[in-house]
Amino acid sequence: MRMTCPWCGLRDSDEFLYGGDAEAGRPSLEESDSEAWIAYLYERENPCGPHREYWQHRFGCRRWLVVERDTQSHEIIKISFAEEAVP
């Protein structure tokens, strides 16, 4: 699989590190309810089709990206910087 970093251009996927589900709502750091954190960390959907994920370009610009990818075909639909991505 190849991915196009908005900063560095087309690269092999080995340069990137998967960072998890970009759709999951993270509890606030002040959240003391352990059930909320357990749900966030371990109870995940396994979607078939388009899905938003965090990836870091670890061997390039080191920036975090939001990648919209089809989990069935691995087709990359859209890539944007994480700080610019709309949830």
PDB file of N, CA and C in Angstrom, residues 20-71:
ATOM      1  N   GLY A  20      -4.647   4.341  15.258  1.00  0.00           N
ATOM      2  CA  GLY A  20      -5.953   4.034  15.815  1.00  0.00           C
ATOM      3  C   GLY A  20      -7.108   4.708  15.105  1.00  0.00           C
ATOM      4  N   ASP A  21      -8.266   4.464  15.652  1.00  0.00           N
ATOM      5  CA  ASP A  21      -9.537   4.927  15.118  1.00  0.00           C
ATOM      6  C   ASP A  21      -9.682   6.437  15.308  1.00  0.00           C
ATOM      7  N   ALA A  22      -9.883   7.163  14.223  1.00  0.00           N
ATOM      8  CA  ALA A  22     -10.051   8.622  14.318  1.00  0.00           C
ATOM      9  C   ALA A  22     -11.503   8.997  14.602  1.00  0.00           C
ATOM     10  N   GLU A  23     -12.377   8.018  14.690  1.00  0.00           N
ATOM     11  CA  GLU A  23     -13.789   8.291  14.925  1.00  0.00           C
ATOM     12  C   GLU A  23     -14.186   8.099  16.384  1.00  0.00           C
ATOM     13  N   ALA A  24     -13.354   7.408  17.147  1.00  0.00           N
ATOM     14  CA  ALA A  24     -13.685   7.122  18.544  1.00  0.00           C
ATOM     15  C   ALA A  24     -13.608   8.401  19.373  1.00  0.00           C
ATOM     16  N   GLY A  25     -14.599   8.613  20.217  1.00  0.00           N
ATOM     17  CA  GLY A  25     -14.609   9.784  21.087  1.00  0.00           C
ATOM     18  C   GLY A  25     -13.828   9.510  22.365  1.00  0.00           C
ATOM     19  N   ARG A  26     -12.719  10.194  22.523  1.00  0.00           N
ATOM     20  CA  ARG A  26     -11.875   9.982  23.704  1.00  0.00           C
ATOM     21  C   ARG A  26     -12.466  10.686  24.923  1.00  0.00           C
ATOM     22  N   PRO A  27     -12.511   9.987  26.064  1.00  0.00           N
ATOM     23  CA  PRO A  27     -12.967  10.648  27.296  1.00  0.00           C
ATOM     24  C   PRO A  27     -11.993  11.766  27.681  1.00  0.00           C
ATOM     25  N   SER A  28     -12.477  12.736  28.433  1.00  0.00           N
ATOM     26  CA  SER A  28     -11.588  13.814  28.893  1.00  0.00           C
ATOM     27  C   SER A  28     -10.561  13.233  29.861  1.00  0.00           C
ATOM     28  N   LEU A  29      -9.431  13.900  29.987  1.00  0.00           N
ATOM     29  CA  LEU A  29      -8.371  13.411  30.880  1.00  0.00           C
ATOM     30  C   LEU A  29      -8.808  13.407  32.340  1.00  0.00           C
ATOM     31  N   GLU A  30      -9.798  14.230  32.664  1.00  0.00           N
ATOM     32  CA  GLU A  30     -10.307  14.276  34.034  1.00  0.00           C
ATOM     33  C   GLU A  30     -11.322  13.176  34.326  1.00  0.00           C
ATOM     34  N   GLU A  31     -11.706  12.424  33.304  1.00  0.00           N
ATOM     35  CA  GLU A  31     -12.712  11.369  33.450  1.00  0.00           C
ATOM     36  C   GLU A  31     -12.195  10.299  34.401  1.00  0.00           C
ATOM     37  N   SER A  32     -12.939  10.042  35.465  1.00  0.00           N
ATOM     38  CA  SER A  32     -12.523   9.038  36.445  1.00  0.00           C
ATOM     39  C   SER A  32     -13.310   7.741  36.320  1.00  0.00           C
ATOM     40  N   ASP A  33     -14.293   7.719  35.453  1.00  0.00           N
ATOM     41  CA  ASP A  33     -15.098   6.515  35.251  1.00  0.00           C
ATOM     42  C   ASP A  33     -14.297   5.500  34.437  1.00  0.00           C
ATOM     43  N   SER A  34     -13.866   4.424  35.076  1.00  0.00           N
ATOM     44  CA  SER A  34     -13.032   3.433  34.389  1.00  0.00           C
ATOM     45  C   SER A  34     -13.786   2.758  33.245  1.00  0.00           C
ATOM     46  N   GLU A  35     -15.098   2.654  33.344  1.00  0.00           N
ATOM     47  CA  GLU A  35     -15.878   2.033  32.272  1.00  0.00           C
ATOM     48  C   GLU A  35     -15.794   2.847  30.979  1.00  0.00           C
ATOM     49  N   ALA A  36     -15.752   4.168  31.093  1.00  0.00           N
ATOM     50  CA  ALA A  36     -15.620   5.024  29.905  1.00  0.00           C
ATOM     51  C   ALA A  36     -14.276   4.800  29.229  1.00  0.00           C
ATOM     52  N   TRP A  37     -13.213   4.667  30.023  1.00  0.00           N
ATOM     53  CA  TRP A  37     -11.882   4.423  29.458  1.00  0.00           C
ATOM     54  C   TRP A  37     -11.766   3.012  28.888  1.00  0.00           C
ATOM     55  N   ILE A  38     -12.366   2.037  29.538  1.00  0.00           N
ATOM     56  CA  ILE A  38     -12.352   0.666  29.015  1.00  0.00           C
ATOM     57  C   ILE A  38     -13.064   0.616  27.670  1.00  0.00           C
ATOM     58  N   ALA A  39     -14.211   1.274  27.585  1.00  0.00           N
ATOM     59  CA  ALA A  39     -14.956   1.307  26.323  1.00  0.00           C
ATOM     60  C   ALA A  39     -14.136   1.979  25.220  1.00  0.00           C
ATOM     61  N   TYR A  40     -13.464   3.082  25.554  1.00  0.00           N
ATOM     62  CA  TYR A  40     -12.653   3.811  24.562  1.00  0.00           C
ATOM     63  C   TYR A  40     -11.464   2.977  24.084  1.00  0.00           C
ATOM     64  N   LEU A  41     -10.797   2.294  24.998  1.00  0.00           N
ATOM     65  CA  LEU A  41      -9.580   1.565  24.651  1.00  0.00           C
ATOM     66  C   LEU A  41      -9.815   0.203  24.015  1.00  0.00           C
ATOM     67  N   TYR A  42     -10.880  -0.501  24.420  1.00  0.00           N
ATOM     68  CA  TYR A  42     -11.013  -1.893  24.024  1.00  0.00           C
ATOM     69  C   TYR A  42     -12.262  -2.251  23.227  1.00  0.00           C
ATOM     70  N   GLU A  43     -13.317  -1.498  23.353  1.00  0.00           N
ATOM     71  CA  GLU A  43     -14.571  -1.865  22.693  1.00  0.00           C
ATOM     72  C   GLU A  43     -14.684  -1.104  21.378  1.00  0.00           C
ATOM     73  N   ARG A  44     -14.211  -1.730  20.305  1.00  0.00           N
ATOM     74  CA  ARG A  44     -14.157  -1.071  19.001  1.00  0.00           C
ATOM     75  C   ARG A  44     -15.001  -1.798  17.974  1.00  0.00           C
ATOM     76  N   GLU A  45     -15.485  -1.030  17.010  1.00  0.00           N
ATOM     77  CA  GLU A  45     -16.159  -1.598  15.856  1.00  0.00           C
ATOM     78  C   GLU A  45     -15.090  -2.081  14.878  1.00  0.00           C
ATOM     79  N   ASN A  46     -15.459  -2.984  14.009  1.00  0.00           N
ATOM     80  CA  ASN A  46     -14.564  -3.450  12.961  1.00  0.00           C
ATOM     81  C   ASN A  46     -15.270  -3.187  11.632  1.00  0.00           C
ATOM     82  N   PRO A  47     -15.218  -1.918  11.164  1.00  0.00           N
ATOM     83  CA  PRO A  47     -16.017  -1.544  10.001  1.00  0.00           C
ATOM     84  C   PRO A  47     -15.515  -2.179   8.701  1.00  0.00           C
ATOM     85  N   CYS A  48     -16.443  -2.417   7.810  1.00  0.00           N
ATOM     86  CA  CYS A  48     -16.125  -2.889   6.469  1.00  0.00           C
ATOM     87  C   CYS A  48     -16.534  -1.772   5.519  1.00  0.00           C
ATOM     88  N   GLY A  49     -15.559  -1.117   4.937  1.00  0.00           N
ATOM     89  CA  GLY A  49     -15.836   0.016   4.054  1.00  0.00           C
ATOM     90  C   GLY A  49     -15.056   1.236   4.501  1.00  0.00           C
ATOM     91  N   PRO A  50     -15.477   2.433   4.087  1.00  0.00           N
ATOM     92  CA  PRO A  50     -14.747   3.661   4.425  1.00  0.00           C
ATOM     93  C   PRO A  50     -14.674   3.881   5.938  1.00  0.00           C
ATOM     94  N   HIS A  51     -13.475   4.253   6.388  1.00  0.00           N
ATOM     95  CA  HIS A  51     -13.229   4.446   7.817  1.00  0.00           C
ATOM     96  C   HIS A  51     -12.104   5.457   7.983  1.00  0.00           C
ATOM     97  N   ARG A  52     -12.200   6.302   9.028  1.00  0.00           N
ATOM     98  CA  ARG A  52     -11.162   7.308   9.305  1.00  0.00           C
ATOM     99  C   ARG A  52     -10.213   6.787  10.378  1.00  0.00           C
ATOM    100  N   GLU A  53      -8.897   6.903  10.101  1.00  0.00           N
ATOM    101  CA  GLU A  53      -7.868   6.384  11.003  1.00  0.00           C
ATOM    102  C   GLU A  53      -6.764   7.422  11.184  1.00  0.00           C
ATOM    103  N   TYR A  54      -6.105   7.370  12.349  1.00  0.00           N
ATOM    104  CA  TYR A  54      -4.917   8.188  12.578  1.00  0.00           C
ATOM    105  C   TYR A  54      -3.688   7.414  12.105  1.00  0.00           C
ATOM    106  N   TRP A  55      -2.790   8.106  11.413  1.00  0.00           N
ATOM    107  CA  TRP A  55      -1.504   7.552  11.002  1.00  0.00           C
ATOM    108  C   TRP A  55      -0.454   8.626  11.238  1.00  0.00           C
ATOM    109  N   GLN A  56       0.749   8.224  11.644  1.00  0.00           N
ATOM    110  CA  GLN A  56       1.849   9.168  11.783  1.00  0.00           C
ATOM    111  C   GLN A  56       2.890   8.866  10.709  1.00  0.00           C
ATOM    112  N   HIS A  57       3.368   9.897  10.033  1.00  0.00           N
ATOM    113  CA  HIS A  57       4.435   9.730   9.044  1.00  0.00           C
ATOM    114  C   HIS A  57       5.761   9.714   9.799  1.00  0.00           C
ATOM    115  N   ARG A  58       6.058   8.572  10.401  1.00  0.00           N
ATOM    116  CA  ARG A  58       7.176   8.460  11.337  1.00  0.00           C
ATOM    117  C   ARG A  58       8.541   8.563  10.685  1.00  0.00           C
ATOM    118  N   PHE A  59       8.701   8.190   9.425  1.00  0.00           N
ATOM    119  CA  PHE A  59      10.006   8.274   8.766  1.00  0.00           C
ATOM    120  C   PHE A  59      10.043   9.420   7.768  1.00  0.00           C
ATOM    121  N   GLY A  60       9.162  10.378   7.930  1.00  0.00           N
ATOM    122  CA  GLY A  60       9.125  11.549   7.065  1.00  0.00           C
ATOM    123  C   GLY A  60       9.012  12.796   7.913  1.00  0.00           C
ATOM    124  N   CYS A  61       7.929  13.523   7.727  1.00  0.00           N
ATOM    125  CA  CYS A  61       7.724  14.793   8.437  1.00  0.00           C
ATOM    126  C   CYS A  61       7.286  14.597   9.890  1.00  0.00           C
ATOM    127  N   ARG A  62       6.958  13.366  10.279  1.00  0.00           N
ATOM    128  CA  ARG A  62       6.546  12.984  11.627  1.00  0.00           C
ATOM    129  C   ARG A  62       5.197  13.579  12.044  1.00  0.00           C
ATOM    130  N   ARG A  63       4.451  14.101  11.101  1.00  0.00           N
ATOM    131  CA  ARG A  63       3.148  14.691  11.427  1.00  0.00           C
ATOM    132  C   ARG A  63       2.080  13.614  11.501  1.00  0.00           C
ATOM    133  N   TRP A  64       1.047  13.909  12.287  1.00  0.00           N
ATOM    134  CA  TRP A  64      -0.105  13.012  12.394  1.00  0.00           C
ATOM    135  C   TRP A  64      -1.096  13.350  11.291  1.00  0.00           C
ATOM    136  N   LEU A  65      -1.656  12.291  10.692  1.00  0.00           N
ATOM    137  CA  LEU A  65      -2.586  12.427   9.584  1.00  0.00           C
ATOM    138  C   LEU A  65      -3.889  11.719   9.932  1.00  0.00           C
ATOM    139  N   VAL A  66      -4.961  12.163   9.298  1.00  0.00           N
ATOM    140  CA  VAL A  66      -6.209  11.416   9.317  1.00  0.00           C
ATOM    141  C   VAL A  66      -6.379  10.853   7.911  1.00  0.00           C
ATOM    142  N   VAL A  67      -6.441   9.543   7.834  1.00  0.00           N
ATOM    143  CA  VAL A  67      -6.555   8.846   6.552  1.00  0.00           C
ATOM    144  C   VAL A  67      -7.930   8.221   6.478  1.00  0.00           C
ATOM    145  N   GLU A  68      -8.676   8.580   5.455  1.00  0.00           N
ATOM    146  CA  GLU A  68      -9.942   7.900   5.198  1.00  0.00           C
ATOM    147  C   GLU A  68      -9.636   6.801   4.207  1.00  0.00           C
ATOM    148  N   ARG A  69      -9.850   5.553   4.638  1.00  0.00           N
ATOM    149  CA  ARG A  69      -9.444   4.384   3.872  1.00  0.00           C
ATOM    150  C   ARG A  69     -10.577   3.366   3.846  1.00  0.00           C
ATOM    151  N   ASP A  70     -10.728   2.711   2.710  1.00  0.00           N
ATOM    152  CA  ASP A  70     -11.698   1.625   2.590  1.00  0.00           C
ATOM    153  C   ASP A  70     -11.028   0.386   3.174  1.00  0.00           C
ATOM    154  N   THR A  71     -11.555  -0.132   4.275  1.00  0.00           N
ATOM    155  CA  THR A  71     -10.922  -1.254   4.968  1.00  0.00           C
ATOM    156  C   THR A  71     -11.030  -2.559   4.197  1.00  0.00           C
TER     157      THR A  71
END
